[in-house]
Amino acid sequence: MTRSDAAPTTVAPVATGPDPTERIDALLRDLRSSRTGLTDREARRRLVQVGPNQLERRGGRAWPRELARQFTHPLALLLWAAAGLAWAVGIVPVAIAVLIVIVINAGFAFAQERHAERAVEALAAYLPRRARVLRDRSVADIEATDLVPGDVLIISEGERISADARVLDGGIEVDMSALTGESMPVYRSADLADAGVPLLHARDLVFSGTTCTEGEARAVVYATGMRSELGRIAALSERVRRDESPLEHQVRRVAWLIALVSVALGAAFIPLATLGAGLSFVNAVVFAVGLLVGNVPEGLLPVITLALGIGVRELARRGAVMKRLSAVETLGSTDVICTDKTGTLTENRMRVVVAHTAGGRFDFAPDHAPARHVTLDRMAAAMTACNNARVTGSGDHLPSGDPTEVALLETAVALGFPVDENLRRQRRIRQFHFDSARKRMSTLDAGASGARVIHAKGAPEAVLPLCVLELDSQGRPVSLTSARRRQLNDVVDELARRGLRVLAVAERALDDGEPDPTRPDDAERGLTLLGVVAMEDPPRAEVADAVAACHTAGIRIIVITGDHGLTAAAVAAQVGITRAEPVIVTGAELDRMSEDDLDRLLAGGADLIFARSSPEAKLRIADALRAAGHVVAMTGDGVNDAPALRRADIGIAMGRSGTDVAREAAIMVLTDDNFATITAAIRAGRRVYVNIRKFIFYIFAHATPEIVPFLVFALSGGAVPLPLTVLQLLSFDVGTETLPALALGREPAEPGLMHQPPRPSGEPVIRARMLLRAWLFLGVLCAGLAMAGFFFVLLRAGWHPGAPTGPGTPLHHAYQQATTMTLLGMVTGQIGTAFAARTEHASLRSIGVFSNPLLLWGIAFELAFTAAIIYLPPLHALLGTAALTPAMLAFTAPFPLIVWGADEFRRWLIRRRTGAREPGAERVRLSV
């Protein structure tokens, strides 16, 4: 017994781990293992040292912190202060009402934004529960979590691999798409040792989370748990943290601005109210509470959340499921899309388009096959035999499996060739698997007459040199001359330049006395060329228009794919992504680039295609783009894409072809895997941003009329009674404001929305011009109208400054009517503000008065709610309101027209000064 075959000692493997690509005897020595595996006692010792074979999540539960954050938002802190002041002086109903508003806001926002980060849990689902190993020189079925380095795994067809391992003997086909994104199964064998290549490309290594699709092998485990490739991706996903979205950042900034303004006003006016105006301490506190509540737009957060939620539902109907509300707005500022090729730009369905044989060129249309020909029949027979795609029966049953092999079988069916999986299995004697070094696959099959035939297919550069004969147009083998080889090479080059995937198909009949070949080199020699076949993965029909819309909107598209660069370049040119000769950067070239080199490459104006990209490469590209100030959308479908999806501003996973891990890591999931859906989502994001600005302006326009009544009360020293109570103010903020604001969030998309460049990510959603228009123009106008209604009622009742209006006094009922009139004046002014907010420059006529029916319904609800406050006795007692007379109602009836008319006149003056008179031009300008 050699040293490498000896039973392992009690020494455990080193923590740093061995090099899995070193010579197998050296690897076994470093692992302190052997081809017969570990003893059970040694395995238990190692399990204590290295830990279980499972993926671990760092950190604890995040939801308590997220919920607490909703209660500590700057706007919430202001309301906490208002509730505390009201409670301190015994105004308990006001304090309770404010607390209810805080809880509703926080709970609503938390419920909408809550999304547990389950990426690691989804990754863990890739690990099987059980594994077969050699323990104590016999096969044992154990928990997969008990695997340790040094264990010898037994891998069979259909099993998911439990750990990273080096193949000791046997050969298997492995589906590694979860790690590499490549759909083609790869062949792994102990005979294909590689060194100096990336681990995922080493042909004698297998990895946890991948699946054995065919064959059987034994492999020694060298990495488990978080030390495996799957664990490395999990660690990357855990380390990558999402930043605050632009909208979240700007709303928080605005909230702090409001908080500072409120505190400053309170600090300035409370001394003035108590010392200069002579208010009592209780009245000064009432003033402070009113000032805080008046400054805080209670409806802002729930309305933004509701508007984003509606946007999410609309996008879901279009095929884009958003998992983070604020991401809808972020889409509007996206200026770079990093997209995969297969399935996103293309249909992910290979289709044969042309075949070249000595009998001529044969074109295949989706609904039409060429006429039968002897060379095509022989090629169809070879493509059917040298194929592992599965069929459910014979005849027209559609095959499933690798897209390339599926395309070959579909072509055989189209040519009328029988496809029977059972017959193929019965006739197959041996298979020589495809691998990236040979670039070909071959099978040894028994013919109907008992003759044995080698069928081969693969890359033309790998198959043509092995061919010495060619089937002529009559189906007879003839010598393959040098001139014919040059002609075939020209054909292959021409097809490749069109972005087609080209395969050569060949065969060789074995002589009667010739033994069955046992090695690929023995089988794949002296071949007879049957022809070359070219396939395409057709671009999606709608992608070209979507790409054109992105270019018009100033959005850059970068292709990042695991495919070959020339293939990706051809597809990119077909759909219009590349408009000149693209720069193709392979994964190896990117690895050699410094950060400065990469920054310069990305900053250039060239069309870029990153080919054969690794998970680290996608993450690195996303980081570089975001560091340069870009808002990045990144597509992905595999486990290996999870870190980059989390890093990007908008991670986009494929809903059909994507893995659970990618869907968990992403913010947006495409249910149709379609690039055009991304463009539609960006359009919706831009619309949401414009509409958010509209309803934020609408809400802010009410801050002035909410504050003015309390200022009048304070500055008069109490000679003017409080024109609006705190509870009435809260009913205005929460009850009448929300639905019209939400309706403004549903404004239709305006013409020219996708003809503007993306806005800078740091551009504030609230600008100085908006605040001036809201606070000092419409706000002052609405406040003046509301106060006019208040004094209209009081003066008609005989009031004079300083006259008592409290309970039991003759003027008390008139005072209740006057405060109700203030509330009604604010509501009617609010209606005019809603129509004014629909446009910033254009006239209301140009966009249509009735083009937003939801706003009309919102105003109808607002009026009905206000009527209930005015005329329902139970609400009189709660809010201190009183019924109004017809004359009072008539006084406020013109308020909406006055407010809207004043803003319409202002916009007309602006258009006259700037020369923007055409409605179309106005509507395009509005989207800026």
mmCIF file of N, CA, C and O in Angstrom, residues 17-65:
data_model
loop_
_atom_site.group_PDB
_atom_site.id
_atom_site.type_symbol
_atom_site.label_atom_id
_atom_site.label_comp_id
_atom_site.label_asym_id
_atom_site.label_seq_id
_atom_site.Cartn_x
_atom_site.Cartn_y
_atom_site.Cartn_z
ATOM 1 N N GLY A 17 -6.332 25.804 3.377
ATOM 2 C CA GLY A 17 -6.811 24.989 2.278
ATOM 3 C C GLY A 17 -5.743 24.716 1.251
ATOM 4 O O GLY A 17 -4.861 25.537 1.009
ATOM 5 N N PRO A 18 -5.792 23.559 0.596
ATOM 6 C CA PRO A 18 -4.792 23.178 -0.401
ATOM 7 C C PRO A 18 -5.112 23.781 -1.763
ATOM 8 O O PRO A 18 -6.182 24.342 -1.981
ATOM 9 N N ASP A 19 -4.148 23.635 -2.677
ATOM 10 C CA ASP A 19 -4.372 24.033 -4.062
ATOM 11 C C ASP A 19 -5.045 22.867 -4.780
ATOM 12 O O ASP A 19 -4.437 21.816 -4.985
ATOM 13 N N PRO A 20 -6.316 23.014 -5.217
ATOM 14 C CA PRO A 20 -7.027 21.859 -5.801
ATOM 15 C C PRO A 20 -6.504 21.454 -7.157
ATOM 16 O O PRO A 20 -6.852 20.373 -7.651
ATOM 17 N N THR A 21 -5.677 22.296 -7.799
ATOM 18 C CA THR A 21 -5.185 21.951 -9.136
ATOM 19 C C THR A 21 -3.815 21.287 -9.105
ATOM 20 O O THR A 21 -3.284 20.953 -10.170
ATOM 21 N N GLU A 22 -3.249 21.078 -7.907
ATOM 22 C CA GLU A 22 -1.938 20.421 -7.846
ATOM 23 C C GLU A 22 -2.088 18.929 -8.168
ATOM 24 O O GLU A 22 -3.200 18.417 -8.290
ATOM 25 N N ARG A 23 -0.961 18.229 -8.315
ATOM 26 C CA ARG A 23 -1.009 16.802 -8.635
ATOM 27 C C ARG A 23 -1.874 16.076 -7.617
ATOM 28 O O ARG A 23 -1.894 16.410 -6.441
ATOM 29 N N ILE A 24 -2.578 15.067 -8.078
ATOM 30 C CA ILE A 24 -3.578 14.423 -7.225
ATOM 31 C C ILE A 24 -2.946 13.803 -5.985
ATOM 32 O O ILE A 24 -3.521 13.864 -4.893
ATOM 33 N N ASP A 25 -1.739 13.220 -6.141
ATOM 34 C CA ASP A 25 -1.123 12.629 -4.960
ATOM 35 C C ASP A 25 -0.712 13.717 -3.966
ATOM 36 O O ASP A 25 -0.795 13.527 -2.745
ATOM 37 N N ALA A 26 -0.280 14.882 -4.476
ATOM 38 C CA ALA A 26 0.063 15.990 -3.581
ATOM 39 C C ALA A 26 -1.191 16.540 -2.907
ATOM 40 O O ALA A 26 -1.166 16.892 -1.717
ATOM 41 N N LEU A 27 -2.303 16.612 -3.648
ATOM 42 C CA LEU A 27 -3.547 17.103 -3.059
ATOM 43 C C LEU A 27 -4.028 16.178 -1.950
ATOM 44 O O LEU A 27 -4.427 16.619 -0.863
ATOM 45 N N LEU A 28 -3.979 14.864 -2.209
ATOM 46 C CA LEU A 28 -4.392 13.907 -1.177
ATOM 47 C C LEU A 28 -3.483 14.001 0.050
ATOM 48 O O LEU A 28 -3.948 13.890 1.195
ATOM 49 N N ARG A 29 -2.209 14.218 -0.199
ATOM 50 C CA ARG A 29 -1.281 14.358 0.929
ATOM 51 C C ARG A 29 -1.615 15.610 1.744
ATOM 52 O O ARG A 29 -1.671 15.570 2.976
ATOM 53 N N ASP A 30 -1.878 16.738 1.054
ATOM 54 C CA ASP A 30 -2.197 17.968 1.767
ATOM 55 C C ASP A 30 -3.516 17.865 2.526
ATOM 56 O O ASP A 30 -3.694 18.483 3.582
ATOM 57 N N LEU A 31 -4.440 17.094 1.968
ATOM 58 C CA LEU A 31 -5.734 16.916 2.638
ATOM 59 C C LEU A 31 -5.685 15.841 3.726
ATOM 60 O O LEU A 31 -6.676 15.639 4.429
ATOM 61 N N ARG A 32 -4.534 15.150 3.842
ATOM 62 C CA ARG A 32 -4.396 14.027 4.788
ATOM 63 C C ARG A 32 -5.508 13.011 4.541
ATOM 64 O O ARG A 32 -6.181 12.564 5.452
ATOM 65 N N SER A 33 -5.681 12.692 3.250
ATOM 66 C CA SER A 33 -6.734 11.760 2.878
ATOM 67 C C SER A 33 -6.170 10.750 1.901
ATOM 68 O O SER A 33 -4.958 10.701 1.654
ATOM 69 N N SER A 34 -7.038 9.908 1.344
ATOM 70 C CA SER A 34 -6.632 8.896 0.382
ATOM 71 C C SER A 34 -7.789 8.604 -0.547
ATOM 72 O O SER A 34 -8.897 9.120 -0.368
ATOM 73 N N ARG A 35 -7.551 7.758 -1.540
ATOM 74 C CA ARG A 35 -8.614 7.402 -2.476
ATOM 75 C C ARG A 35 -9.713 6.588 -1.810
ATOM 76 O O ARG A 35 -10.779 6.407 -2.395
ATOM 77 N N THR A 36 -9.456 6.088 -0.633
ATOM 78 C CA THR A 36 -10.486 5.313 0.089
ATOM 79 C C THR A 36 -11.213 6.160 1.113
ATOM 80 O O THR A 36 -12.030 5.648 1.876
ATOM 81 N N GLY A 37 -10.948 7.470 1.146
ATOM 82 C CA GLY A 37 -11.702 8.364 2.016
ATOM 83 C C GLY A 37 -11.177 8.421 3.438
ATOM 84 O O GLY A 37 -10.039 8.024 3.740
ATOM 85 N N LEU A 38 -12.010 8.915 4.330
ATOM 86 C CA LEU A 38 -11.660 9.114 5.739
ATOM 87 C C LEU A 38 -12.310 8.050 6.598
ATOM 88 O O LEU A 38 -13.250 7.373 6.193
ATOM 89 N N THR A 39 -11.806 7.939 7.804
ATOM 90 C CA THR A 39 -12.516 7.148 8.811
ATOM 91 C C THR A 39 -13.602 8.024 9.404
ATOM 92 O O THR A 39 -13.537 9.264 9.382
ATOM 93 N N ASP A 40 -14.626 7.403 9.947
ATOM 94 C CA ASP A 40 -15.722 8.162 10.529
ATOM 95 C C ASP A 40 -15.232 8.994 11.720
ATOM 96 O O ASP A 40 -15.663 10.136 11.922
ATOM 97 N N ARG A 41 -14.320 8.441 12.507
ATOM 98 C CA ARG A 41 -13.803 9.169 13.670
ATOM 99 C C ARG A 41 -13.019 10.399 13.234
ATOM 100 O O ARG A 41 -13.156 11.476 13.810
ATOM 101 N N GLU A 42 -12.199 10.269 12.192
ATOM 102 C CA GLU A 42 -11.432 11.411 11.688
ATOM 103 C C GLU A 42 -12.364 12.481 11.122
ATOM 104 O O GLU A 42 -12.151 13.678 11.317
ATOM 105 N N ALA A 43 -13.409 12.038 10.417
ATOM 106 C CA ALA A 43 -14.355 12.993 9.844
ATOM 107 C C ALA A 43 -15.046 13.799 10.933
ATOM 108 O O ALA A 43 -15.257 15.009 10.789
ATOM 109 N N ARG A 44 -15.400 13.148 12.050
ATOM 110 C CA ARG A 44 -16.039 13.870 13.155
ATOM 111 C C ARG A 44 -15.092 14.900 13.754
ATOM 112 O O ARG A 44 -15.505 16.003 14.122
ATOM 113 N N ARG A 45 -13.794 14.543 13.854
ATOM 114 C CA ARG A 45 -12.822 15.503 14.383
ATOM 115 C C ARG A 45 -12.698 16.715 13.459
ATOM 116 O O ARG A 45 -12.626 17.854 13.900
ATOM 117 N N ARG A 46 -12.660 16.454 12.169
ATOM 118 C CA ARG A 46 -12.517 17.557 11.224
ATOM 119 C C ARG A 46 -13.774 18.445 11.227
ATOM 120 O O ARG A 46 -13.686 19.666 11.029
ATOM 121 N N LEU A 47 -14.917 17.833 11.413
ATOM 122 C CA LEU A 47 -16.158 18.600 11.445
ATOM 123 C C LEU A 47 -16.140 19.619 12.580
ATOM 124 O O LEU A 47 -16.627 20.743 12.427
ATOM 125 N N VAL A 48 -15.559 19.228 13.717
ATOM 126 C CA VAL A 48 -15.444 20.151 14.848
ATOM 127 C C VAL A 48 -14.543 21.325 14.468
ATOM 128 O O VAL A 48 -14.808 22.478 14.831
ATOM 129 N N GLN A 49 -13.487 21.034 13.730
ATOM 130 C CA GLN A 49 -12.519 22.078 13.406
ATOM 131 C C GLN A 49 -13.012 23.015 12.305
ATOM 132 O O GLN A 49 -12.950 24.238 12.435
ATOM 133 N N VAL A 50 -13.513 22.464 11.179
ATOM 134 C CA VAL A 50 -13.863 23.318 10.041
ATOM 135 C C VAL A 50 -15.321 23.744 10.058
ATOM 136 O O VAL A 50 -15.699 24.669 9.340
ATOM 137 N N GLY A 51 -16.145 23.106 10.884
ATOM 138 C CA GLY A 51 -17.545 23.482 10.938
ATOM 139 C C GLY A 51 -18.378 22.756 9.894
ATOM 140 O O GLY A 51 -17.855 22.117 8.976
ATOM 141 N N PRO A 52 -19.704 22.855 9.998
ATOM 142 C CA PRO A 52 -20.588 22.139 9.076
ATOM 143 C C PRO A 52 -20.516 22.701 7.667
ATOM 144 O O PRO A 52 -20.149 23.861 7.446
ATOM 145 N N ASN A 53 -20.877 21.859 6.726
ATOM 146 C CA ASN A 53 -20.892 22.225 5.319
ATOM 147 C C ASN A 53 -22.205 22.942 5.003
ATOM 148 O O ASN A 53 -23.134 22.368 4.439
ATOM 149 N N GLN A 54 -22.278 24.198 5.383
ATOM 150 C CA GLN A 54 -23.483 24.975 5.139
ATOM 151 C C GLN A 54 -23.113 26.449 4.982
ATOM 152 O O GLN A 54 -22.045 26.880 5.417
ATOM 153 N N LEU A 55 -24.006 27.196 4.376
ATOM 154 C CA LEU A 55 -23.786 28.623 4.177
ATOM 155 C C LEU A 55 -24.351 29.381 5.366
ATOM 156 O O LEU A 55 -25.454 29.090 5.833
ATOM 157 N N GLU A 56 -23.591 30.318 5.845
ATOM 158 C CA GLU A 56 -23.964 31.036 7.056
ATOM 159 C C GLU A 56 -24.321 32.473 6.717
ATOM 160 O O GLU A 56 -23.697 33.098 5.870
ATOM 161 N N ARG A 57 -25.308 32.986 7.408
ATOM 162 C CA ARG A 57 -25.717 34.379 7.253
ATOM 163 C C ARG A 57 -25.149 35.190 8.398
ATOM 164 O O ARG A 57 -25.320 34.840 9.561
ATOM 165 N N ARG A 58 -24.466 36.263 8.050
ATOM 166 C CA ARG A 58 -23.892 37.127 9.070
ATOM 167 C C ARG A 58 -24.932 38.127 9.528
ATOM 168 O O ARG A 58 -25.757 38.589 8.760
ATOM 169 N N GLY A 59 -24.833 38.516 10.804
ATOM 170 C CA GLY A 59 -25.752 39.518 11.330
ATOM 171 C C GLY A 59 -27.065 38.905 11.742
ATOM 172 O O GLY A 59 -27.407 37.772 11.419
ATOM 173 N N GLY A 60 -27.843 39.647 12.498
ATOM 174 C CA GLY A 60 -29.117 39.151 12.999
ATOM 175 C C GLY A 60 -30.267 39.685 12.178
ATOM 176 O O GLY A 60 -30.131 40.092 11.030
ATOM 177 N N ARG A 61 -31.434 39.685 12.776
ATOM 178 C CA ARG A 61 -32.621 40.149 12.086
ATOM 179 C C ARG A 61 -32.558 41.654 11.863
ATOM 180 O O ARG A 61 -32.175 42.419 12.742
ATOM 181 N N ALA A 62 -32.970 42.069 10.691
ATOM 182 C CA ALA A 62 -32.893 43.486 10.349
ATOM 183 C C ALA A 62 -34.222 44.205 10.535
ATOM 184 O O ALA A 62 -34.243 45.429 10.611
ATOM 185 N N TRP A 63 -35.332 43.447 10.650
ATOM 186 C CA TRP A 63 -36.618 44.139 10.628
ATOM 187 C C TRP A 63 -36.859 45.023 11.850
ATOM 188 O O TRP A 63 -37.505 46.075 11.714
ATOM 189 N N PRO A 64 -36.382 44.690 13.069
ATOM 190 C CA PRO A 64 -36.613 45.653 14.164
ATOM 191 C C PRO A 64 -35.944 47.005 13.909
ATOM 192 O O PRO A 64 -36.518 48.056 14.197
ATOM 193 N N ARG A 65 -34.747 46.966 13.313
ATOM 194 C CA ARG A 65 -34.061 48.214 13.013
ATOM 195 C C ARG A 65 -34.798 48.986 11.928
ATOM 196 O O ARG A 65 -34.921 50.215 11.985
#
